[in-house]
């Protein structure tokens, strides 16, 4: 058996999220189905860097699995894409060490969030960006960002349903870029809690809209109270963009 | 009764084309349904600049209809978008003269065709661009373009099923632009025959791939034989981009 590391891109629109759920079409299920077909019916289980919710996309999700198949490294991409549905594609396949773990070895992640600023909805972006038809001052957003960079307890910025105990995470950078009518947020950090990127985005949009002063952010963090931060931005603007492995296989 | 001119954008993915067909979800049907709702059940018929096929998109389709409703011009956009499904949106509404006709008054159209050049498919472009994983020399395409500019009988460049008698059309410009891994063709002309843009694209791609010399184009036009031109490129890369009305309402 050898361990394969696999980078996967998917359009989350028609999936009930990443993780297998009985009776639902999920990303994990369609990838495991493709692998099982490739292994002539022998069940193959995959492990991802983390879950994504229904409607959330991935440009660079990473998974690993073990296989006895002697397919050359670069042929795996072609073999898997031939078996996967059109809304999932493998972008990179590489042999890795037997101890590599797609979830535990993660050193960081990048998420992006796409907001479309226009008065009327755009049929072409309905599943790929979140429409924001209200006033938005990007310079106010830029003022709020530095308050979020660093290591904090992000209890105020995660779903009340978050199950992990330790809610301390380190955000290393937040960038915001304008591209036509799109506003693109990039969040990098050592880890993100449940709904954290969507709540960060919702809070920064509230700042940009003038509902919340930028310098309120430290008080929101200190409150450790989900109700103090902004709304959870909708799933369709969110992309798991890249997963980092600094100490891969060590 | 007053006549309303309406610019419409739609994602063609989930439509069986523009024109009403029994039992099928079409763009015309969903717009007429929305208008009928707005008119409290009174049937409203619309007329478009022309049809689009299943899977083909529109950024700037134009329609007209007559209405007794006294809604201010700019409120029509909001009223209609509230009733239309997410894959269709009105982008502009304006009162026009009673003699304006969305089809007969057209002075020209622009179509765009999006080709994505990469080895493996991209889940995010599967419905919005046509994947081209083969060798493509854009400079050869640029050499072929001048042979297509002007007034010609485009019998070789339309579907054998084309019903119109007169196949003479004038192409005023063809541009090709590279944007990341996308190759974007823009075709402008006084009118386009059935499948004409998709066959022009397929033929230019054959030139770019080296299957067809650029200077063969005049012979293909002269042959008036569909089998001499390239393949019909798939529908999902095609967009009705803009409809021109030089002599609007005259």
PDB file of C-alpha atoms in Angstrom, chain A:
ATOM      1  CA  UNK A   1       0.000   0.000   0.000  1.00  0.00           C
ATOM      2  CA  UNK A   2       1.189   3.502  -0.819  1.00  0.00           C
ATOM      3  CA  UNK A   3      -0.275   6.823   0.296  1.00  0.00           C
ATOM      4  CA  UNK A   4      -1.538   9.275  -2.324  1.00  0.00           C
ATOM      5  CA  UNK A   5      -1.957  13.017  -1.680  1.00  0.00           C
ATOM      6  CA  UNK A   6      -4.530  14.549  -3.947  1.00  0.00           C
ATOM      7  CA  UNK A   7      -5.547  18.190  -4.543  1.00  0.00           C
ATOM      8  CA  UNK A   8      -9.201  18.595  -5.466  1.00  0.00           C
ATOM      9  CA  UNK A   9     -11.305  21.460  -6.831  1.00  0.00           C
ATOM     10  CA  UNK A  10     -15.096  21.440  -6.579  1.00  0.00           C
ATOM     11  CA  UNK A  11     -18.111  23.590  -7.269  1.00  0.00           C
ATOM     12  CA  UNK A  12     -20.069  23.200  -4.016  1.00  0.00           C
ATOM     13  CA  UNK A  13     -23.421  24.279  -5.523  1.00  0.00           C
ATOM     14  CA  UNK A  14     -24.920  20.812  -5.962  1.00  0.00           C
ATOM     15  CA  UNK A  15     -23.342  19.173  -2.914  1.00  0.00           C
ATOM     16  CA  UNK A  16     -24.707  18.839   0.620  1.00  0.00           C
ATOM     17  CA  UNK A  17     -21.197  19.728   1.771  1.00  0.00           C
ATOM     18  CA  UNK A  18     -17.996  17.705   1.888  1.00  0.00           C
ATOM     19  CA  UNK A  19     -18.671  15.041   4.502  1.00  0.00           C
ATOM     20  CA  UNK A  20     -20.607  11.820   3.877  1.00  0.00           C
ATOM     21  CA  UNK A  21     -24.223  11.972   5.100  1.00  0.00           C
ATOM     22  CA  UNK A  22     -26.705   9.154   4.494  1.00  0.00           C
ATOM     23  CA  UNK A  23     -28.791   9.714   1.376  1.00  0.00           C
ATOM     24  CA  UNK A  24     -27.036  12.975   0.442  1.00  0.00           C
ATOM     25  CA  UNK A  25     -24.768  13.842  -2.484  1.00  0.00           C
ATOM     26  CA  UNK A  26     -21.502  14.902  -0.868  1.00  0.00           C
ATOM     27  CA  UNK A  27     -17.993  15.523  -2.207  1.00  0.00           C
ATOM     28  CA  UNK A  28     -16.497  12.753  -0.058  1.00  0.00           C
ATOM     29  CA  UNK A  29     -19.054  10.264  -1.387  1.00  0.00           C
ATOM     30  CA  UNK A  30     -18.431  10.999  -5.096  1.00  0.00           C
ATOM     31  CA  UNK A  31     -14.646  10.831  -4.656  1.00  0.00           C
ATOM     32  CA  UNK A  32     -14.878   7.568  -2.680  1.00  0.00           C
ATOM     33  CA  UNK A  33     -17.238   6.179  -5.315  1.00  0.00           C
ATOM     34  CA  UNK A  34     -14.754   7.054  -8.090  1.00  0.00           C
ATOM     35  CA  UNK A  35     -11.874   5.464  -6.127  1.00  0.00           C
ATOM     36  CA  UNK A  36     -13.901   2.339  -5.407  1.00  0.00           C
ATOM     37  CA  UNK A  37     -14.637   2.003  -9.129  1.00  0.00           C
ATOM     38  CA  UNK A  38     -10.916   2.427  -9.909  1.00  0.00           C
ATOM     39  CA  UNK A  39     -10.151  -0.314  -7.337  1.00  0.00           C
ATOM     40  CA  UNK A  40     -12.610  -2.737  -8.990  1.00  0.00           C
ATOM     41  CA  UNK A  41     -15.152  -2.490  -6.196  1.00  0.00           C
ATOM     42  CA  UNK A  42     -12.771  -2.568  -3.212  1.00  0.00           C
ATOM     43  CA  UNK A  43     -13.864   0.229  -0.848  1.00  0.00           C
ATOM     44  CA  UNK A  44     -11.429   3.148  -0.502  1.00  0.00           C
ATOM     45  CA  UNK A  45     -11.800   5.710   2.314  1.00  0.00           C
ATOM     46  CA  UNK A  46     -10.403   9.226   1.997  1.00  0.00           C
ATOM     47  CA  UNK A  47      -9.341  11.795   4.598  1.00  0.00           C
ATOM     48  CA  UNK A  48      -9.587  15.528   3.842  1.00  0.00           C
ATOM     49  CA  UNK A  49      -7.886  18.583   5.369  1.00  0.00           C
ATOM     50  CA  UNK A  50     -11.312  19.475   6.771  1.00  0.00           C
ATOM     51  CA  UNK A  51     -14.996  19.714   5.883  1.00  0.00           C
ATOM     52  CA  UNK A  52     -16.737  22.340   3.813  1.00  0.00           C
ATOM     53  CA  UNK A  53     -20.431  23.198   4.196  1.00  0.00           C
ATOM     54  CA  UNK A  54     -23.212  22.904   1.621  1.00  0.00           C
ATOM     55  CA  UNK A  55     -22.728  25.436  -1.172  1.00  0.00           C
ATOM     56  CA  UNK A  56     -19.103  26.173  -0.219  1.00  0.00           C
ATOM     57  CA  UNK A  57     -16.510  25.694  -2.966  1.00  0.00           C
ATOM     58  CA  UNK A  58     -12.933  24.447  -3.006  1.00  0.00           C
ATOM     59  CA  UNK A  59     -10.094  25.405  -5.303  1.00  0.00           C
ATOM     60  CA  UNK A  60      -7.444  23.448  -3.403  1.00  0.00           C
ATOM     61  CA  UNK A  61      -8.959  20.931  -0.974  1.00  0.00           C
ATOM     62  CA  UNK A  62      -6.403  18.227  -0.075  1.00  0.00           C
ATOM     63  CA  UNK A  63      -7.200  14.585   0.637  1.00  0.00           C
ATOM     64  CA  UNK A  64      -5.162  11.421   1.189  1.00  0.00           C
ATOM     65  CA  UNK A  65      -5.885   7.717   0.748  1.00  0.00           C
ATOM     66  CA  UNK A  66      -3.989   4.432   0.636  1.00  0.00           C
ATOM     67  CA  UNK A  67      -3.882   2.263  -2.454  1.00  0.00           C
ATOM     68  CA  UNK A  68      -2.255  -0.936  -3.707  1.00  0.00           C
ATOM     69  CA  UNK A  69      -2.580   0.258  -7.340  1.00  0.00           C
ATOM     70  CA  UNK A  70       0.670   0.803  -9.240  1.00  0.00           C
ATOM     71  CA  UNK A  71      -0.511   3.705 -11.384  1.00  0.00           C
ATOM     72  CA  UNK A  72       2.222   6.291 -12.177  1.00  0.00           C
ATOM     73  CA  UNK A  73       1.838   9.464 -10.099  1.00  0.00           C
ATOM     74  CA  UNK A  74       0.778  11.784 -12.934  1.00  0.00           C
ATOM     75  CA  UNK A  75      -1.689   9.270 -14.442  1.00  0.00           C
ATOM     76  CA  UNK A  76      -3.782   9.337 -11.257  1.00  0.00           C
ATOM     77  CA  UNK A  77      -5.146  12.787 -12.143  1.00  0.00           C
ATOM     78  CA  UNK A  78      -6.357  11.574 -15.535  1.00  0.00           C
ATOM     79  CA  UNK A  79      -7.725   8.268 -14.179  1.00  0.00           C
ATOM     80  CA  UNK A  80      -9.705   9.963 -11.400  1.00  0.00           C
ATOM     81  CA  UNK A  81     -11.048  12.823 -13.527  1.00  0.00           C
ATOM     82  CA  UNK A  82     -12.412  10.249 -15.974  1.00  0.00           C
ATOM     83  CA  UNK A  83     -14.515   8.784 -13.121  1.00  0.00           C
ATOM     84  CA  UNK A  84     -15.518  11.957 -11.269  1.00  0.00           C
ATOM     85  CA  UNK A  85     -18.628  14.049 -12.035  1.00  0.00           C
ATOM     86  CA  UNK A  86     -18.198  17.393 -13.850  1.00  0.00           C
ATOM     87  CA  UNK A  87     -18.406  19.496 -10.675  1.00  0.00           C
ATOM     88  CA  UNK A  88     -15.333  17.873  -9.072  1.00  0.00           C
ATOM     89  CA  UNK A  89     -11.844  17.678 -10.572  1.00  0.00           C
ATOM     90  CA  UNK A  90      -8.491  16.489  -9.325  1.00  0.00           C
ATOM     91  CA  UNK A  91      -5.804  19.075 -10.051  1.00  0.00           C
ATOM     92  CA  UNK A  92      -2.733  17.324  -8.621  1.00  0.00           C
ATOM     93  CA  UNK A  93      -1.797  13.807  -7.489  1.00  0.00           C
ATOM     94  CA  UNK A  94       1.452  12.863  -5.745  1.00  0.00           C
ATOM     95  CA  UNK A  95       2.811   9.941  -3.756  1.00  0.00           C
ATOM     96  CA  UNK A  96       3.496  10.936  -0.181  1.00  0.00           C
ATOM     97  CA  UNK A  97       4.948   9.316   2.941  1.00  0.00           C
ATOM     98  CA  UNK A  98       2.932   6.668   4.808  1.00  0.00           C
ATOM     99  CA  UNK A  99       2.690   9.023   7.775  1.00  0.00           C
ATOM    100  CA  UNK A 100       1.299  12.046   5.890  1.00  0.00           C
ATOM    101  CA  UNK A 101      -2.127  13.023   7.166  1.00  0.00           C
ATOM    102  CA  UNK A 102      -4.284  15.510   5.203  1.00  0.00           C
ATOM    103  CA  UNK A 103      -5.942  16.835   8.377  1.00  0.00           C
ATOM    104  CA  UNK A 104      -3.384  16.515  11.205  1.00  0.00           C
ATOM    105  CA  UNK A 105      -0.406  17.743   9.164  1.00  0.00           C
ATOM    106  CA  UNK A 106      -2.081  20.991   8.050  1.00  0.00           C
ATOM    107  CA  UNK A 107       0.034  24.009   9.005  1.00  0.00           C
ATOM    108  CA  UNK A 108      -2.426  26.566   7.665  1.00  0.00           C
ATOM    109  CA  UNK A 109      -5.210  27.344   5.230  1.00  0.00           C
ATOM    110  CA  UNK A 110      -6.284  30.086   2.901  1.00  0.00           C
ATOM    111  CA  UNK A 111      -9.964  30.828   2.356  1.00  0.00           C
ATOM    112  CA  UNK A 112     -11.323  33.400  -0.075  1.00  0.00           C
ATOM    113  CA  UNK A 113     -14.698  35.067   0.034  1.00  0.00           C
ATOM    114  CA  UNK A 114     -16.196  36.713  -3.072  1.00  0.00           C
ATOM    115  CA  UNK A 115     -18.666  39.574  -2.690  1.00  0.00           C
ATOM    116  CA  UNK A 116     -20.363  41.111  -5.715  1.00  0.00           C
ATOM    117  CA  UNK A 117     -21.260  44.787  -5.411  1.00  0.00           C
ATOM    118  CA  UNK A 118     -24.136  45.752  -7.690  1.00  0.00           C
ATOM    119  CA  UNK A 119     -27.744  46.801  -7.406  1.00  0.00           C
ATOM    120  CA  UNK A 120     -29.329  43.879  -9.262  1.00  0.00           C
ATOM    121  CA  UNK A 121     -28.373  40.226  -9.057  1.00  0.00           C
ATOM    122  CA  UNK A 122     -26.103  38.639 -11.682  1.00  0.00           C
ATOM    123  CA  UNK A 123     -27.284  35.201 -12.899  1.00  0.00           C
ATOM    124  CA  UNK A 124     -23.657  34.188 -13.576  1.00  0.00           C
ATOM    125  CA  UNK A 125     -22.446  34.853 -10.035  1.00  0.00           C
ATOM    126  CA  UNK A 126     -25.484  33.596  -8.105  1.00  0.00           C
ATOM    127  CA  UNK A 127     -23.656  30.477  -6.891  1.00  0.00           C
ATOM    128  CA  UNK A 128     -20.126  31.935  -6.821  1.00  0.00           C
ATOM    129  CA  UNK A 129     -20.319  35.254  -5.002  1.00  0.00           C
ATOM    130  CA  UNK A 130     -22.548  36.883  -2.433  1.00  0.00           C
ATOM    131  CA  UNK A 131     -24.513  39.897  -3.705  1.00  0.00           C
ATOM    132  CA  UNK A 132     -24.020  43.087  -1.691  1.00  0.00           C
ATOM    133  CA  UNK A 133     -26.242  45.871  -3.082  1.00  0.00           C
ATOM    134  CA  UNK A 134     -25.659  48.229  -0.126  1.00  0.00           C
ATOM    135  CA  UNK A 135     -23.200  51.058   0.557  1.00  0.00           C
ATOM    136  CA  UNK A 136     -19.701  49.721   1.230  1.00  0.00           C
ATOM    137  CA  UNK A 137     -16.635  51.748   2.213  1.00  0.00           C
ATOM    138  CA  UNK A 138     -13.635  49.515   1.509  1.00  0.00           C
ATOM    139  CA  UNK A 139     -11.265  51.897   3.341  1.00  0.00           C
ATOM    140  CA  UNK A 140     -13.233  51.289   6.565  1.00  0.00           C
ATOM    141  CA  UNK A 141     -12.803  47.541   6.029  1.00  0.00           C
ATOM    142  CA  UNK A 142      -9.060  48.034   5.601  1.00  0.00           C
ATOM    143  CA  UNK A 143      -8.975  49.888   8.921  1.00  0.00           C
ATOM    144  CA  UNK A 144     -10.688  46.986  10.712  1.00  0.00           C
ATOM    145  CA  UNK A 145      -8.400  44.256   9.350  1.00  0.00           C
ATOM    146  CA  UNK A 146      -5.301  44.905  11.550  1.00  0.00           C
ATOM    147  CA  UNK A 147      -7.426  44.302  14.695  1.00  0.00           C
ATOM    148  CA  UNK A 148      -8.004  40.715  13.522  1.00  0.00           C
ATOM    149  CA  UNK A 149      -4.416  39.786  12.677  1.00  0.00           C
ATOM    150  CA  UNK A 150      -2.724  37.711  15.372  1.00  0.00           C
ATOM    151  CA  UNK A 151      -3.611  35.010  17.874  1.00  0.00           C
ATOM    152  CA  UNK A 152      -7.001  35.396  19.555  1.00  0.00           C
ATOM    153  CA  UNK A 153      -9.830  33.438  21.080  1.00  0.00           C
ATOM    154  CA  UNK A 154     -12.324  33.580  18.208  1.00  0.00           C
ATOM    155  CA  UNK A 155     -15.399  32.507  20.217  1.00  0.00           C
ATOM    156  CA  UNK A 156     -17.236  35.628  18.981  1.00  0.00           C
ATOM    157  CA  UNK A 157     -16.411  34.662  15.396  1.00  0.00           C
ATOM    158  CA  UNK A 158     -17.596  31.066  15.237  1.00  0.00           C
ATOM    159  CA  UNK A 159     -20.938  29.316  15.177  1.00  0.00           C
ATOM    160  CA  UNK A 160     -22.479  28.699  18.593  1.00  0.00           C
ATOM    161  CA  UNK A 161     -22.579  25.065  17.407  1.00  0.00           C
ATOM    162  CA  UNK A 162     -18.753  24.815  17.284  1.00  0.00           C
ATOM    163  CA  UNK A 163     -17.725  21.624  19.047  1.00  0.00           C
ATOM    164  CA  UNK A 164     -13.990  22.156  19.643  1.00  0.00           C
ATOM    165  CA  UNK A 165     -12.990  23.376  23.107  1.00  0.00           C
ATOM    166  CA  UNK A 166      -9.962  25.475  22.218  1.00  0.00           C
ATOM    167  CA  UNK A 167     -11.100  28.449  20.161  1.00  0.00           C
ATOM    168  CA  UNK A 168      -7.715  30.156  19.955  1.00  0.00           C
ATOM    169  CA  UNK A 169      -6.542  30.565  16.355  1.00  0.00           C
ATOM    170  CA  UNK A 170      -3.902  32.656  14.612  1.00  0.00           C
ATOM    171  CA  UNK A 171      -4.830  34.746  11.569  1.00  0.00           C
ATOM    172  CA  UNK A 172      -1.658  35.637   9.667  1.00  0.00           C
ATOM    173  CA  UNK A 173      -3.168  37.834   6.947  1.00  0.00           C
ATOM    174  CA  UNK A 174      -6.398  39.250   5.584  1.00  0.00           C
ATOM    175  CA  UNK A 175      -6.317  40.882   2.173  1.00  0.00           C
ATOM    176  CA  UNK A 176      -9.104  42.614   0.337  1.00  0.00           C
ATOM    177  CA  UNK A 177      -8.896  43.202  -3.394  1.00  0.00           C
ATOM    178  CA  UNK A 178     -11.281  44.899  -5.832  1.00  0.00           C
ATOM    179  CA  UNK A 179     -11.731  43.327  -9.270  1.00  0.00           C
ATOM    180  CA  UNK A 180     -14.493  44.932 -11.324  1.00  0.00           C
ATOM    181  CA  UNK A 181     -17.666  44.660  -9.248  1.00  0.00           C
ATOM    182  CA  UNK A 182     -16.131  41.878  -7.128  1.00  0.00           C
ATOM    183  CA  UNK A 183     -14.603  42.403  -3.708  1.00  0.00           C
ATOM    184  CA  UNK A 184     -12.347  39.461  -2.884  1.00  0.00           C
ATOM    185  CA  UNK A 185     -11.293  38.705   0.680  1.00  0.00           C
ATOM    186  CA  UNK A 186      -8.368  36.378   1.351  1.00  0.00           C
ATOM    187  CA  UNK A 187      -7.967  34.971   4.866  1.00  0.00           C
ATOM    188  CA  UNK A 188      -4.839  33.046   5.892  1.00  0.00           C
ATOM    189  CA  UNK A 189      -4.280  31.447   9.260  1.00  0.00           C
ATOM    190  CA  UNK A 190      -3.231  28.358  11.133  1.00  0.00           C
ATOM    191  CA  UNK A 191      -6.810  27.137  11.371  1.00  0.00           C
ATOM    192  CA  UNK A 192     -10.399  28.327  11.181  1.00  0.00           C
ATOM    193  CA  UNK A 193     -13.377  27.473  13.395  1.00  0.00           C
ATOM    194  CA  UNK A 194     -16.842  26.496  12.177  1.00  0.00           C
ATOM    195  CA  UNK A 195     -18.325  29.401  10.118  1.00  0.00           C
ATOM    196  CA  UNK A 196     -15.395  31.607  11.151  1.00  0.00           C
ATOM    197  CA  UNK A 197     -14.562  32.945   7.668  1.00  0.00           C
ATOM    198  CA  UNK A 198     -18.225  33.665   6.935  1.00  0.00           C
ATOM    199  CA  UNK A 199     -18.626  35.531  10.259  1.00  0.00           C
ATOM    200  CA  UNK A 200     -15.379  37.462   9.725  1.00  0.00           C
ATOM    201  CA  UNK A 201     -16.680  38.479   6.289  1.00  0.00           C
ATOM    202  CA  UNK A 202     -20.113  39.416   7.646  1.00  0.00           C
ATOM    203  CA  UNK A 203     -18.450  41.535  10.336  1.00  0.00           C
ATOM    204  CA  UNK A 204     -16.119  43.292   7.884  1.00  0.00           C
ATOM    205  CA  UNK A 205     -19.101  44.030   5.618  1.00  0.00           C
ATOM    206  CA  UNK A 206     -20.935  45.536   8.609  1.00  0.00           C
ATOM    207  CA  UNK A 207     -17.899  47.774   9.170  1.00  0.00           C
ATOM    208  CA  UNK A 208     -17.831  48.732   5.466  1.00  0.00           C
ATOM    209  CA  UNK A 209     -21.537  49.532   5.604  1.00  0.00           C
ATOM    210  CA  UNK A 210     -21.096  51.807   8.617  1.00  0.00           C
ATOM    211  CA  UNK A 211     -23.090  49.634  11.036  1.00  0.00           C
ATOM    212  CA  UNK A 212     -20.023  48.898  13.145  1.00  0.00           C
ATOM    213  CA  UNK A 213     -16.965  51.106  13.866  1.00  0.00           C
ATOM    214  CA  UNK A 214     -13.668  49.453  12.863  1.00  0.00           C
ATOM    215  CA  UNK A 215     -12.188  49.982  16.334  1.00  0.00           C
ATOM    216  CA  UNK A 216     -15.000  47.950  17.931  1.00  0.00           C
ATOM    217  CA  UNK A 217     -13.289  44.725  16.797  1.00  0.00           C
ATOM    218  CA  UNK A 218     -11.073  44.306  19.917  1.00  0.00           C
ATOM    219  CA  UNK A 219     -14.159  44.573  22.176  1.00  0.00           C
ATOM    220  CA  UNK A 220     -16.004  41.995  20.033  1.00  0.00           C
ATOM    221  CA  UNK A 221     -13.059  39.575  20.328  1.00  0.00           C
ATOM    222  CA  UNK A 222     -12.821  40.182  24.095  1.00  0.00           C
ATOM    223  CA  UNK A 223     -16.560  39.569  24.605  1.00  0.00           C
ATOM    224  CA  UNK A 224     -16.282  35.907  23.482  1.00  0.00           C
ATOM    225  CA  UNK A 225     -19.910  36.186  22.464  1.00  0.00           C
ATOM    226  CA  UNK A 226     -21.137  35.217  18.987  1.00  0.00           C
ATOM    227  CA  UNK A 227     -23.975  37.756  19.142  1.00  0.00           C
ATOM    228  CA  UNK A 228     -21.492  40.677  19.223  1.00  0.00           C
ATOM    229  CA  UNK A 229     -19.992  39.995  15.766  1.00  0.00           C
ATOM    230  CA  UNK A 230     -21.670  40.510  12.369  1.00  0.00           C
ATOM    231  CA  UNK A 231     -23.949  38.176  10.426  1.00  0.00           C
ATOM    232  CA  UNK A 232     -22.749  34.896   8.924  1.00  0.00           C
ATOM    233  CA  UNK A 233     -22.177  35.684   5.230  1.00  0.00           C
ATOM    234  CA  UNK A 234     -23.887  33.180   2.868  1.00  0.00           C
ATOM    235  CA  UNK A 235     -22.012  29.998   1.845  1.00  0.00           C
ATOM    236  CA  UNK A 236     -21.897  30.541  -1.929  1.00  0.00           C
ATOM    237  CA  UNK A 237     -19.174  33.232  -1.804  1.00  0.00           C
ATOM    238  CA  UNK A 238     -16.758  31.016   0.159  1.00  0.00           C
ATOM    239  CA  UNK A 239     -13.845  29.008  -1.277  1.00  0.00           C
ATOM    240  CA  UNK A 240     -11.337  26.775   0.505  1.00  0.00           C
ATOM    241  CA  UNK A 241      -8.498  28.165  -1.594  1.00  0.00           C
ATOM    242  CA  UNK A 242      -5.301  26.437  -0.418  1.00  0.00           C
ATOM    243  CA  UNK A 243      -4.110  24.095   2.312  1.00  0.00           C
ATOM    244  CA  UNK A 244      -0.564  24.451   3.590  1.00  0.00           C
ATOM    245  CA  UNK A 245       1.661  21.598   4.851  1.00  0.00           C
ATOM    246  CA  UNK A 246       4.902  23.014   6.181  1.00  0.00           C
ATOM    247  CA  UNK A 247       6.144  19.827   7.807  1.00  0.00           C
ATOM    248  CA  UNK A 248       4.707  17.438   5.276  1.00  0.00           C
ATOM    249  CA  UNK A 249       5.018  13.811   6.351  1.00  0.00           C
ATOM    250  CA  UNK A 250       7.165  14.559   9.421  1.00  0.00           C
TER     251      UNK A 250
END
